[in-house]
Short mmCIF file of C-alpha atoms (C1' of nucleotides) and ligand atoms in Angstrom, two decimals:
data_model
loop_
_atom_site.label_atom_id
_atom_site.label_comp_id
_atom_site.label_asym_id
_atom_site.label_seq_id
_atom_site.Cartn_x
_atom_site.Cartn_y
_atom_site.Cartn_z
CA MET A 249 108.54 98.68 89.54
CA GLN A 250 111.65 100.53 89.73
CA THR A 251 112.90 102.24 92.98
CA ILE A 252 115.88 103.90 94.10
CA SER A 253 117.23 101.09 95.85
CA ARG A 254 116.43 98.63 93.12
CA GLU A 255 118.30 100.83 90.90
CA ASP A 256 121.30 101.20 93.08
CA TYR A 257 121.33 97.32 93.23
CA LEU A 258 121.26 96.91 89.71
CA LYS A 259 123.88 99.59 88.79
CA ALA A 260 126.15 97.95 91.48
CA ILE A 261 125.60 94.41 89.76
CA LEU A 262 126.46 95.83 86.43
CA LYS A 263 129.91 97.57 87.82
CA ILE A 264 130.98 94.21 89.62
CA GLU A 265 130.15 92.14 86.53
CA GLU A 266 132.42 94.72 84.45
CA GLU A 267 135.38 94.80 87.10
CA ALA A 268 135.12 91.06 88.31
CA GLY A 269 133.22 88.88 85.85
CA SER A 270 131.00 87.34 88.25
CA VAL A 271 128.80 88.94 91.20
CA SER A 272 129.03 87.56 94.61
CA ASN A 273 126.58 88.76 97.20
CA GLN A 274 129.61 89.32 99.16
CA ALA A 275 130.86 92.01 96.69
CA LEU A 276 127.23 93.67 96.87
CA VAL A 277 127.54 93.87 100.61
CA GLU A 278 130.78 95.71 100.26
CA LYS A 279 129.75 97.86 97.37
CA LEU A 280 126.51 99.03 98.79
CA ASN A 281 127.58 98.89 102.56
CA THR A 282 124.79 96.59 103.56
CA ARG A 283 124.39 93.45 105.04
CA PRO A 284 124.25 89.83 103.68
CA ALA A 285 120.84 89.14 104.41
CA SER A 286 119.45 92.51 102.86
CA VAL A 287 121.35 91.32 99.49
CA THR A 288 119.61 87.97 99.58
CA ASN A 289 116.56 89.68 100.22
CA MET A 290 116.84 92.25 97.10
CA LEU A 291 118.25 89.64 94.90
CA HIS A 292 114.90 87.81 95.09
CA THR A 293 113.04 91.05 94.52
CA LEU A 294 115.22 91.69 91.35
CA ALA A 295 114.64 88.16 90.06
CA ALA A 296 111.00 88.14 90.60
CA ALA A 297 111.02 91.50 88.46
CA GLY A 298 113.02 89.63 85.77
CA TRP A 299 115.98 91.95 86.11
CA VAL A 300 118.59 89.39 87.36
CA GLU A 301 118.95 85.52 87.16
CA HIS A 302 119.77 83.87 90.73
CA GLU A 303 120.49 80.49 91.67
CA ALA A 304 120.77 80.20 95.39
CA TYR A 305 124.45 79.98 96.50
CA LYS A 306 125.50 80.49 92.84
CA GLY A 307 125.43 84.03 92.38
CA VAL A 308 123.66 86.50 90.18
CA CYS A 309 123.64 87.99 86.42
CA LEU A 310 121.78 90.62 84.79
CA THR A 311 119.14 90.07 82.33
CA ASP A 312 118.71 92.07 79.23
CA SER A 313 116.13 94.31 80.91
CA GLY A 314 117.98 94.57 84.12
CA LYS A 315 120.97 95.72 82.08
CA ASP A 316 118.99 98.48 80.21
CA ILE A 317 118.10 99.78 83.75
CA ALA A 318 121.58 99.77 85.27
CA LEU A 319 123.08 101.34 82.23
CA SER A 320 120.12 104.01 82.17
CA THR A 321 120.73 104.67 85.53
CA LEU A 322 124.69 104.75 85.15
CA ARG A 323 124.22 107.14 82.13
CA LYS A 324 122.06 109.43 84.36
CA HIS A 325 124.41 109.49 87.18
CA ARG A 326 127.43 110.35 85.15
CA LEU A 327 125.65 113.00 83.05
CA TRP A 328 124.44 114.82 86.18
CA GLU A 329 127.95 114.63 87.41
CA VAL A 330 129.13 116.48 84.39
CA PHE A 331 126.28 118.92 85.26
CA LEU A 332 127.44 119.63 88.68
CA VAL A 333 131.18 120.00 87.62
CA ASP A 334 130.63 122.15 84.08
CA LYS A 335 127.69 124.04 85.08
CA LEU A 336 127.58 124.34 88.82
CA ASN A 337 131.19 124.42 89.27
CA PHE A 338 131.70 121.71 91.78
CA SER A 339 134.99 119.87 92.15
CA TRP A 340 135.10 116.09 91.00
CA ASP A 341 135.26 114.99 94.71
CA GLU A 342 132.03 116.53 95.77
CA VAL A 343 129.64 115.51 92.91
CA HIS A 344 129.23 111.63 93.31
CA GLN A 345 126.97 111.96 96.33
CA TRP A 346 124.49 114.46 94.63
CA ALA A 347 124.74 112.12 91.35
CA GLU A 348 123.88 109.26 93.62
CA ASP A 349 120.07 110.84 94.15
CA LEU A 350 119.83 112.63 90.93
CA GLU A 351 120.28 109.29 88.79
CA HIS A 352 116.86 108.47 90.20
CA VAL A 353 115.18 111.31 88.81
CA GLY A 354 113.62 111.91 85.48
CA ASP A 355 112.91 109.75 82.48
CA GLU A 356 114.57 109.20 79.15
CA GLU A 357 113.33 112.44 77.66
CA LEU A 358 114.73 114.54 80.48
CA THR A 359 118.01 112.50 80.14
CA ASN A 360 118.35 113.08 76.60
CA ARG A 361 117.75 116.69 76.84
CA LEU A 362 120.05 116.97 79.72
CA ASP A 363 122.67 115.22 77.62
CA ALA A 364 122.19 117.69 74.67
CA PHE A 365 122.34 120.72 77.11
CA LEU A 366 125.72 119.49 78.07
CA GLY A 367 127.17 118.94 74.66
CA HIS A 368 126.85 115.01 74.37
CA PRO A 369 129.79 114.46 76.62
CA ALA A 370 131.56 111.18 76.45
CA PHE A 371 133.13 110.93 79.58
CA ASP A 372 132.05 112.02 83.21
CA PRO A 373 134.45 114.15 85.57
CA HIS A 374 136.42 110.94 86.71
CA GLY A 375 137.07 110.01 83.03
CA ASP A 376 134.62 107.27 83.12
CA PRO A 377 132.68 106.66 79.89
CA ILE A 378 128.95 107.75 79.68
CA PRO A 379 126.76 105.30 78.16
CA THR A 380 124.86 106.24 75.17
CA ALA A 381 121.00 106.59 74.90
CA GLN A 382 121.15 103.54 73.21
CA GLY A 383 123.24 101.74 76.03
CA GLN A 384 126.55 101.66 74.44
CA TRP A 385 129.27 102.25 76.62
CA SER A 386 132.41 100.58 75.06
CA ASP A 387 135.48 102.79 76.09
CA GLY A 388 137.67 102.61 73.06
CA ARG A 389 140.50 104.03 74.95
CA ASN A 390 143.41 101.78 76.15
CA LEU A 391 144.50 103.31 79.60
CA ILE A 392 146.92 101.94 81.60
CA PRO A 393 147.80 102.72 85.41
CA ALA A 394 150.54 105.27 85.79
CA SER A 395 152.43 102.61 87.95
CA LYS A 396 153.08 101.02 84.47
CA THR A 397 154.90 103.51 83.01
CA VAL A 398 158.78 104.01 82.39
CA GLU A 399 161.06 107.01 82.72
CA GLY A 400 160.83 109.27 79.99
CA ASP A 401 157.13 108.65 79.24
CA ARG A 402 154.79 111.54 78.46
CA ILE A 403 151.51 110.66 79.89
CA GLN A 404 147.96 112.31 80.18
CA LEU A 405 145.73 111.60 82.93
CA LYS A 406 142.37 110.45 81.59
CA GLY A 407 140.82 108.54 84.50
CA VAL A 408 141.11 107.06 87.86
CA VAL A 409 140.38 103.64 89.31
CA ASP A 410 139.41 104.80 92.65
CA SER A 411 136.80 107.79 92.31
CA GLY A 412 136.27 107.79 96.12
CA GLU A 413 136.19 111.18 97.68
CA SER A 414 139.62 110.73 99.81
CA TYR A 415 141.67 109.75 96.81
CA LEU A 416 140.27 112.69 94.74
CA LYS A 417 141.07 115.00 97.33
CA HIS A 418 144.61 113.69 97.50
CA LEU A 419 145.11 114.18 93.60
CA ASP A 420 143.50 117.75 93.91
CA GLY A 421 146.33 118.23 96.70
CA LEU A 422 148.93 117.19 94.48
CA LYS A 423 147.62 119.67 91.65
CA ILE A 424 146.73 116.75 89.55
CA GLU A 425 143.51 116.62 87.49
CA LEU A 426 141.99 115.19 84.71
CA GLY A 427 143.68 116.10 81.31
CA LEU A 428 147.18 116.97 83.04
CA ILE A 429 149.93 115.87 81.30
CA LEU A 430 152.87 114.70 83.06
CA VAL A 431 156.39 113.31 82.26
CA VAL A 432 157.93 110.28 84.14
CA SER A 433 161.27 111.71 85.46
CA LYS A 434 162.51 108.84 87.59
CA SER A 435 161.39 105.36 88.61
CA LEU A 436 162.37 104.35 92.06
CA ASP A 437 162.66 100.63 92.11
CA PHE A 438 162.76 100.36 95.74
CA ASP A 439 159.32 101.42 96.73
CA GLU A 440 157.91 101.59 93.09
CA SER A 441 157.31 105.49 93.64
CA LYS A 442 158.02 107.82 90.31
CA ILE A 443 159.16 111.48 90.19
CA LEU A 444 156.75 113.27 87.83
CA ILE A 445 157.45 116.56 86.09
CA TRP A 446 154.45 119.13 85.93
CA PRO A 447 154.21 121.05 82.62
CA ASP A 448 155.33 124.17 84.90
CA GLY A 449 158.58 122.49 85.35
CA SER A 450 157.64 121.43 89.14
CA GLU A 451 158.52 117.97 90.09
CA ALA A 452 156.98 115.64 93.00
CA SER A 453 157.29 112.07 93.93
CA LEU A 454 154.18 109.84 93.56
CA SER A 455 153.77 106.80 95.75
CA LYS A 456 153.01 103.27 93.90
CA GLN A 457 149.45 103.55 95.48
CA THR A 458 148.69 106.83 93.78
CA LEU A 459 150.14 105.80 90.56
CA GLN A 460 148.24 102.46 90.44
CA ASN A 461 145.04 104.57 90.66
CA MET A 462 145.78 107.10 88.04
CA LEU A 463 144.70 105.80 84.51
CA VAL A 464 146.81 107.43 82.00
CA GLU A 465 147.40 107.69 78.02
CA LYS A 466 150.98 107.51 76.77
CA LEU A 467 151.63 110.32 74.51
CA SER A 468 154.33 110.80 72.00
CA ARG A 469 157.56 111.60 73.97
CA LYS A 470 158.53 114.64 72.54
CA GLY A 471 155.56 116.86 70.45
CA LYS A 472 154.47 120.04 71.84
CA GLU A 473 150.57 118.83 71.82
CA MET B 1 115.24 113.57 110.06
CA GLN B 2 113.94 114.94 106.68
CA THR B 3 112.43 112.67 104.26
CA ILE B 4 110.86 113.03 100.78
CA SER B 5 107.29 112.46 102.32
CA ARG B 6 107.88 115.08 105.24
CA GLU B 7 109.17 117.58 102.80
CA ASP B 8 106.18 117.46 100.71
CA TYR B 9 103.89 117.48 103.76
CA LEU B 10 105.77 120.37 105.06
CA LYS B 11 105.57 122.31 101.73
CA ALA B 12 101.86 121.50 101.11
CA ILE B 13 101.20 122.97 104.80
CA LEU B 14 103.04 126.02 103.95
CA LYS B 15 101.06 126.61 100.64
CA ILE B 16 97.58 125.74 102.31
CA GLU B 17 98.44 128.03 105.23
CA GLU B 18 99.12 130.83 102.37
CA GLU B 19 95.92 130.54 100.51
CA ALA B 20 93.49 129.51 103.16
CA GLY B 21 94.94 130.64 106.47
CA SER B 22 94.29 127.71 108.31
CA VAL B 23 95.19 124.05 107.64
CA SER B 24 92.84 121.20 108.01
CA ASN B 25 93.53 117.54 107.42
CA GLN B 26 91.02 117.51 104.80
CA ALA B 27 92.72 120.27 102.87
CA LEU B 28 96.11 117.93 103.18
CA VAL B 29 94.08 114.90 102.17
CA GLU B 30 93.16 116.80 98.94
CA LYS B 31 96.44 118.58 98.36
CA LEU B 32 98.50 115.64 98.74
CA ASN B 33 96.09 112.80 96.90
CA THR B 34 96.21 110.70 100.19
CA ARG B 35 93.71 109.52 103.07
CA PRO B 36 92.96 110.92 106.38
CA ALA B 37 94.63 108.32 108.32
CA SER B 38 97.86 109.10 106.59
CA VAL B 39 97.69 112.58 107.29
CA THR B 40 96.97 112.21 111.03
CA ASN B 41 99.78 109.85 111.15
CA MET B 42 102.27 112.21 109.32
CA LEU B 43 101.03 115.18 111.61
CA HIS B 44 102.09 112.96 114.55
CA THR B 45 105.56 112.27 112.89
CA LEU B 46 106.15 116.06 112.16
CA ALA B 47 104.95 117.45 115.40
CA ALA B 48 107.46 114.92 117.32
CA ALA B 49 110.17 116.54 114.91
CA GLY B 50 109.04 119.98 116.04
CA TRP B 51 108.22 121.03 112.69
CA VAL B 52 104.43 121.52 113.13
CA GLU B 53 102.19 122.28 116.08
CA HIS B 54 99.24 119.97 116.09
CA GLU B 55 96.32 119.54 118.58
CA ALA B 56 94.02 116.68 117.88
CA TYR B 57 90.86 117.84 116.12
CA LYS B 58 92.12 121.35 116.02
CA GLY B 59 94.50 121.54 112.92
CA VAL B 60 98.01 122.22 112.26
CA CYS B 61 100.46 125.15 111.76
CA LEU B 62 104.04 125.46 111.09
CA THR B 63 106.89 125.99 113.55
CA ASP B 64 109.73 128.32 112.44
CA SER B 65 112.15 125.31 111.69
CA GLY B 66 109.08 123.78 109.94
CA LYS B 67 108.83 126.98 107.80
CA ASP B 68 112.46 126.86 106.94
CA ILE B 69 112.37 123.44 105.68
CA ALA B 70 109.05 124.21 103.73
CA LEU B 71 110.46 127.44 102.15
CA SER B 72 113.86 125.82 101.36
CA THR B 73 112.01 122.73 99.60
CA LEU B 74 109.78 125.21 97.63
CA ARG B 75 112.78 127.26 96.61
CA LYS B 76 114.37 124.36 95.21
CA HIS B 77 111.46 123.20 93.60
CA ARG B 78 110.79 126.29 91.56
CA LEU B 79 114.62 126.71 90.71
CA TRP B 80 114.66 123.25 89.01
CA GLU B 81 111.65 124.33 87.61
CA VAL B 82 113.46 127.28 85.88
CA PHE B 83 116.35 125.01 85.13
CA LEU B 84 114.15 122.48 83.25
CA VAL B 85 112.24 125.26 81.11
CA ASP B 86 115.15 127.65 80.61
CA LYS B 87 117.96 125.17 80.07
CA LEU B 88 116.44 121.91 79.16
CA ASN B 89 113.67 123.69 76.94
CA PHE B 90 110.62 121.82 78.68
CA SER B 91 107.40 123.59 78.57
CA TRP B 92 105.89 124.99 81.82
CA ASP B 93 103.33 122.20 81.69
CA GLU B 94 105.93 119.45 81.86
CA VAL B 95 108.26 120.55 84.68
CA HIS B 96 106.30 120.03 87.79
CA GLN B 97 106.27 116.21 87.99
CA TRP B 98 110.23 116.30 87.81
CA ALA B 99 110.62 119.51 90.27
CA GLU B 100 108.55 117.21 92.55
CA ASP B 101 111.78 114.84 92.68
CA LEU B 102 114.54 117.22 92.33
CA GLU B 103 113.29 119.43 95.33
CA HIS B 104 114.35 116.73 97.47
CA VAL B 105 118.04 116.59 96.25
CA GLY B 106 120.92 118.58 97.25
CA ASP B 107 121.94 120.89 100.12
CA GLU B 108 121.89 124.64 100.36
CA GLU B 109 125.20 124.85 98.80
CA LEU B 110 123.87 123.17 95.69
CA THR B 111 121.00 125.11 95.65
CA ASN B 112 122.80 128.37 95.98
CA ARG B 113 124.95 127.38 93.04
CA LEU B 114 122.03 126.41 90.92
CA ASP B 115 120.39 129.75 91.64
CA ALA B 116 123.55 131.73 90.62
CA PHE B 117 123.59 129.49 87.20
CA LEU B 118 120.01 130.54 86.36
CA GLY B 119 121.08 134.19 87.24
CA HIS B 120 119.00 134.29 90.32
CA PRO B 121 115.51 134.30 89.13
CA ALA B 122 112.66 135.79 91.12
CA PHE B 123 109.87 133.80 89.66
CA ASP B 124 109.41 130.29 88.50
CA PRO B 125 108.00 129.36 84.90
CA HIS B 126 104.46 129.57 86.27
CA GLY B 127 105.00 133.19 87.52
CA ASP B 128 105.32 131.99 91.15
CA PRO B 129 107.88 133.89 93.39
CA ILE B 130 111.07 131.79 94.38
CA PRO B 131 112.07 132.15 98.09
CA THR B 132 115.57 133.53 98.66
CA ALA B 133 118.09 131.64 100.31
CA GLN B 134 117.21 133.89 103.41
CA GLY B 135 113.77 132.45 103.17
CA GLN B 136 112.00 135.45 101.99
CA TRP B 137 109.39 135.35 99.48
CA SER B 138 107.14 138.65 99.60
CA ASP B 139 105.62 139.00 96.19
CA GLY B 140 105.69 142.61 95.70
CA ARG B 141 103.72 142.49 92.74
CA ASN B 142 99.81 143.34 92.75
CA LEU B 143 98.47 141.00 90.30
CA ILE B 144 94.67 140.49 89.55
CA PRO B 145 92.88 137.66 87.85
CA ALA B 146 91.96 138.55 84.34
CA SER B 147 88.27 138.02 85.05
CA LYS B 148 88.38 141.37 86.83
CA THR B 149 89.82 143.55 83.88
CA VAL B 150 87.45 145.98 81.90
CA GLU B 151 87.07 146.74 78.13
CA GLY B 152 90.12 148.67 76.96
CA ASP B 153 92.66 147.30 79.59
CA ARG B 154 96.23 146.34 78.32
CA ILE B 155 97.36 143.43 80.45
CA GLN B 156 100.33 141.36 80.74
CA LEU B 157 99.96 137.75 81.87
CA LYS B 158 102.41 137.35 85.11
CA GLY B 159 100.95 134.16 86.67
CA VAL B 160 98.38 131.67 86.99
CA VAL B 161 96.31 130.49 89.89
CA ASP B 162 95.80 126.78 88.90
CA SER B 163 99.20 125.42 87.54
CA GLY B 164 98.13 122.21 87.01
CA GLU B 165 99.00 120.51 83.69
CA SER B 166 95.70 120.69 82.05
CA TYR B 167 95.16 124.26 82.53
CA LEU B 168 98.55 125.15 81.48
CA LYS B 169 98.08 122.88 78.11
CA HIS B 170 94.82 124.74 77.75
CA LEU B 171 96.55 128.00 77.86
CA ASP B 172 99.44 126.66 75.38
CA GLY B 173 96.42 125.79 72.97
CA LEU B 174 95.34 129.29 73.15
CA LYS B 175 98.88 130.42 72.23
CA ILE B 176 99.00 132.20 75.93
CA GLU B 177 102.23 132.08 77.62
CA LEU B 178 103.71 134.25 80.42
CA GLY B 179 104.57 137.60 79.55
CA LEU B 180 101.95 137.86 77.02
CA ILE B 181 100.34 141.37 76.39
CA LEU B 182 96.77 141.28 75.59
CA VAL B 183 94.19 144.07 75.24
CA VAL B 184 90.63 143.49 76.45
CA SER B 185 88.28 143.92 73.54
CA LYS B 186 84.75 143.08 74.97
CA SER B 187 83.63 141.89 78.25
CA LEU B 188 80.40 139.80 77.82
CA ASP B 189 77.88 140.32 80.82
CA PHE B 190 76.02 137.25 80.02
CA ASP B 191 78.53 134.34 80.62
CA GLU B 192 81.28 136.66 81.82
CA SER B 193 83.63 135.72 79.03
CA LYS B 194 85.90 138.31 77.36
CA ILE B 195 87.43 138.95 73.91
CA LEU B 196 91.07 139.54 73.88
CA ILE B 197 93.40 140.82 71.17
CA TRP B 198 96.62 139.38 70.75
CA PRO B 199 99.81 141.36 69.81
CA ASP B 200 99.65 140.14 66.12
CA GLY B 201 96.03 141.33 66.01
CA SER B 202 94.16 138.19 66.31
CA GLU B 203 91.32 137.89 68.70
CA ALA B 204 89.84 135.23 70.87
CA SER B 205 87.11 134.70 73.43
CA LEU B 206 88.29 133.31 76.88
CA SER B 207 85.67 131.78 79.26
CA LYS B 208 85.16 133.19 82.84
CA GLN B 209 87.02 130.07 84.24
CA THR B 210 90.11 130.37 82.02
CA LEU B 211 90.20 134.31 82.79
CA GLN B 212 89.70 133.60 86.62
CA ASN B 213 92.98 131.38 86.76
CA MET B 214 95.23 133.98 84.60
CA LEU B 215 97.10 136.56 86.92
CA VAL B 216 97.61 139.66 85.05
CA GLU B 217 99.23 143.00 85.47
CA LYS B 218 97.34 146.08 84.17
CA LEU B 219 99.61 147.96 81.88
CA SER B 220 99.24 151.75 80.73
CA ARG B 221 96.73 151.70 78.25
CA LYS B 222 98.41 153.37 75.31
CA GLY B 223 102.27 152.99 75.59
CA LYS B 224 103.92 150.68 73.19
CA GLU B 225 106.06 149.24 75.95
"C1'" DA C 107 68.30 120.29 122.19
"C1'" DG C 108 68.66 116.29 119.16
"C1'" DC C 109 69.84 114.26 114.94
"C1'" DT C 110 72.72 113.88 111.04
"C1'" DT C 111 76.90 114.75 108.21
"C1'" DT C 112 81.59 115.73 108.11
"C1'" DT C 113 86.11 115.51 109.93
"C1'" DT C 114 89.69 113.44 112.31
"C1'" DT C 115 91.35 109.85 115.23
"C1'" DT C 116 92.48 105.18 116.36
"C1'" DA C 117 93.09 100.11 115.50
"C1'" DG C 118 94.92 96.92 112.42
"C1'" DC C 119 97.04 95.53 108.44
"C1'" DC C 120 100.44 96.11 104.19
"C1'" DT C 121 104.63 96.74 101.44
"C1'" DT C 122 109.65 98.34 100.98
"C1'" DG C 123 113.97 97.66 102.60
"C1'" DC C 124 116.91 97.47 106.21
"C1'" DC C 125 118.81 94.81 110.41
"C1'" DT C 126 120.70 90.76 113.70
"C1'" DA C 127 121.22 86.04 114.79
"C1'" DA C 128 121.14 81.28 113.59
"C1'" DA C 129 121.17 77.76 110.14
"C1'" DA C 130 122.63 76.02 105.96
"C1'" DT C 131 125.65 75.42 102.28
"C1'" DA C 132 130.36 76.05 100.09
"C1'" DA C 133 135.14 76.64 100.11
"C1'" DT C 134 139.75 76.01 102.29
"C1'" DT C 135 142.81 73.70 105.39
"C1'" DT C 136 145.06 70.32 107.58
"C1'" DA D 247 138.25 63.03 104.42
"C1'" DA D 248 137.56 65.78 108.28
"C1'" DA D 249 137.46 70.11 110.17
"C1'" DT D 250 137.40 74.92 109.84
"C1'" DT D 251 136.23 79.19 107.85
"C1'" DA D 252 133.83 82.16 104.82
"C1'" DT D 253 129.51 82.71 102.37
"C1'" DT D 254 124.87 82.65 101.63
"C1'" DT D 255 120.12 81.72 103.19
"C1'" DT D 256 116.36 81.67 106.43
"C1'" DA D 257 113.82 83.33 110.32
"C1'" DG D 258 112.28 86.91 112.73
"C1'" DG D 259 112.09 92.09 113.76
"C1'" DC D 260 111.83 96.93 112.85
"C1'" DA D 261 110.65 101.74 110.96
"C1'" DA D 262 108.70 104.57 107.31
"C1'" DG D 263 104.53 105.53 105.20
"C1'" DG D 264 101.03 103.99 102.95
"C1'" DC D 265 95.75 101.84 103.18
"C1'" DT D 266 90.94 100.49 105.07
"C1'" DA D 267 87.19 100.32 108.29
"C1'" DA D 268 85.32 101.86 112.45
"C1'" DA D 269 84.95 104.87 116.45
"C1'" DA D 270 85.06 109.66 118.15
"C1'" DA D 271 84.66 114.17 117.84
"C1'" DA D 272 83.17 118.54 115.68
"C1'" DA D 273 80.05 121.15 112.89
"C1'" DG D 274 75.61 121.68 110.62
"C1'" DC D 275 70.31 121.26 110.60
"C1'" DT D 276 65.66 121.09 112.08
MN1 LIG E 617 121.74 106.09 93.68
MN1 LIG E 618 131.72 109.52 88.21
MN1 LIG E 619 108.27 116.49 96.13
MN1 LIG E 620 105.89 126.16 89.67
#
DNA sequence: AGCTTTTTTTAGCCTTGCCTAAAATAATTT
DNA sequence: AAATTATTTTAGGCAAGGCTAAAAAAAGCT
């Protein structure tokens, strides 16, 4: 039977699988901010339910049914985030905490109605793709970290690597939001920082770390669009 | 610290206080569908938190802080019900189960934004008043059960006594919904049933039990409005 | 008043999910 | 290869919130 904690674990396993290929207990300890013994314990529960395959000391991976639950939970999380930003006017750095609760409410029917109400959004407020009702969530886009751009590039912010509150607030402070178009004015070799130009003509220097976490799309270099 | 279960108990105590004056353990057993020992247990927890006053074998009542929590939870419950009906197009008999979960999500800020988004509704989909952010929820209306109407009365359905799924579905089947205006065509003494006339001219007979659970407002007897 | 029934509490147990500490295993160094 | 370090598991607890069964108290009856 699904519980809040079990759904959170499955979602965490899914994300670690995506970004690291294999899932160690240690990775779950960090992602879920818990203790190794708790992880081992929960993996036994999840394995008994048939949602993961787990061999002691070897690691864990999702089964098909486990992946279904994880994707459905992730879908709900991201749809609720869209709701909170689009309808309740929260900013992108405030919504994760509530979505972490809301994702455990409702069934497929409710989720699909929410999806329709929101206009079937493809991405959440952090630029992350929203799995479909059928569990598809191939991204399609080819995003690169802003740190890999060169002078003269026109880029549009489409996502973030780190969607933690502190990084998002940092971007807020720089007047950087999803969809913003910037031009790379200068690349400083020395500390890998770059000077960017805002649409209003203002300029600012962004650190390597800030740039690495910005996922951007390269636009044609001159077009007005 | 607040938990889902504690909020549910406080809300149940509030409602029983309203409708019965005093709150027995037995009443909580029935309202929350649990066992007497569980109630005693939780009342100790709530008393220790300072949310209720409880004397063994004497009963329980809310403290000011307990009432605050109960009202806030009830407010959230009813606002989410409005959301589900008005925005996601659920029917009034489907929303309670989800509101029972949603009421435990979010803080005051989120609730107030939801309230604003919904246009500060005064009543939920079952006609129950929604407490304000300041914890006011005096009804103001003077509703009577439809069983107390007489031939010739023009009445408008404004609420229900029993908002359980089966009764609401029963009303659905009769094409009776909140706001509907009916005229009392005949009162049958023998079984206390009545024949009602719908706006489209159709008629139907409603049983005493059905009528007792309909809360209506008497309208002027001839006006078009 | 004395007996019976209902209500409430106590006692004891269970499940979920978390924890620490210690033991076992795997991975890295030297 | 042996020693050290890191990871994972086991063992043993704990808190919340359920449960049943039995005891205690209150209420209702004769
Ligand atoms: Mn969560
Ligand atoms: Mn997100
Ligand atoms: Mn609830
Ligand atoms: Mn309601």
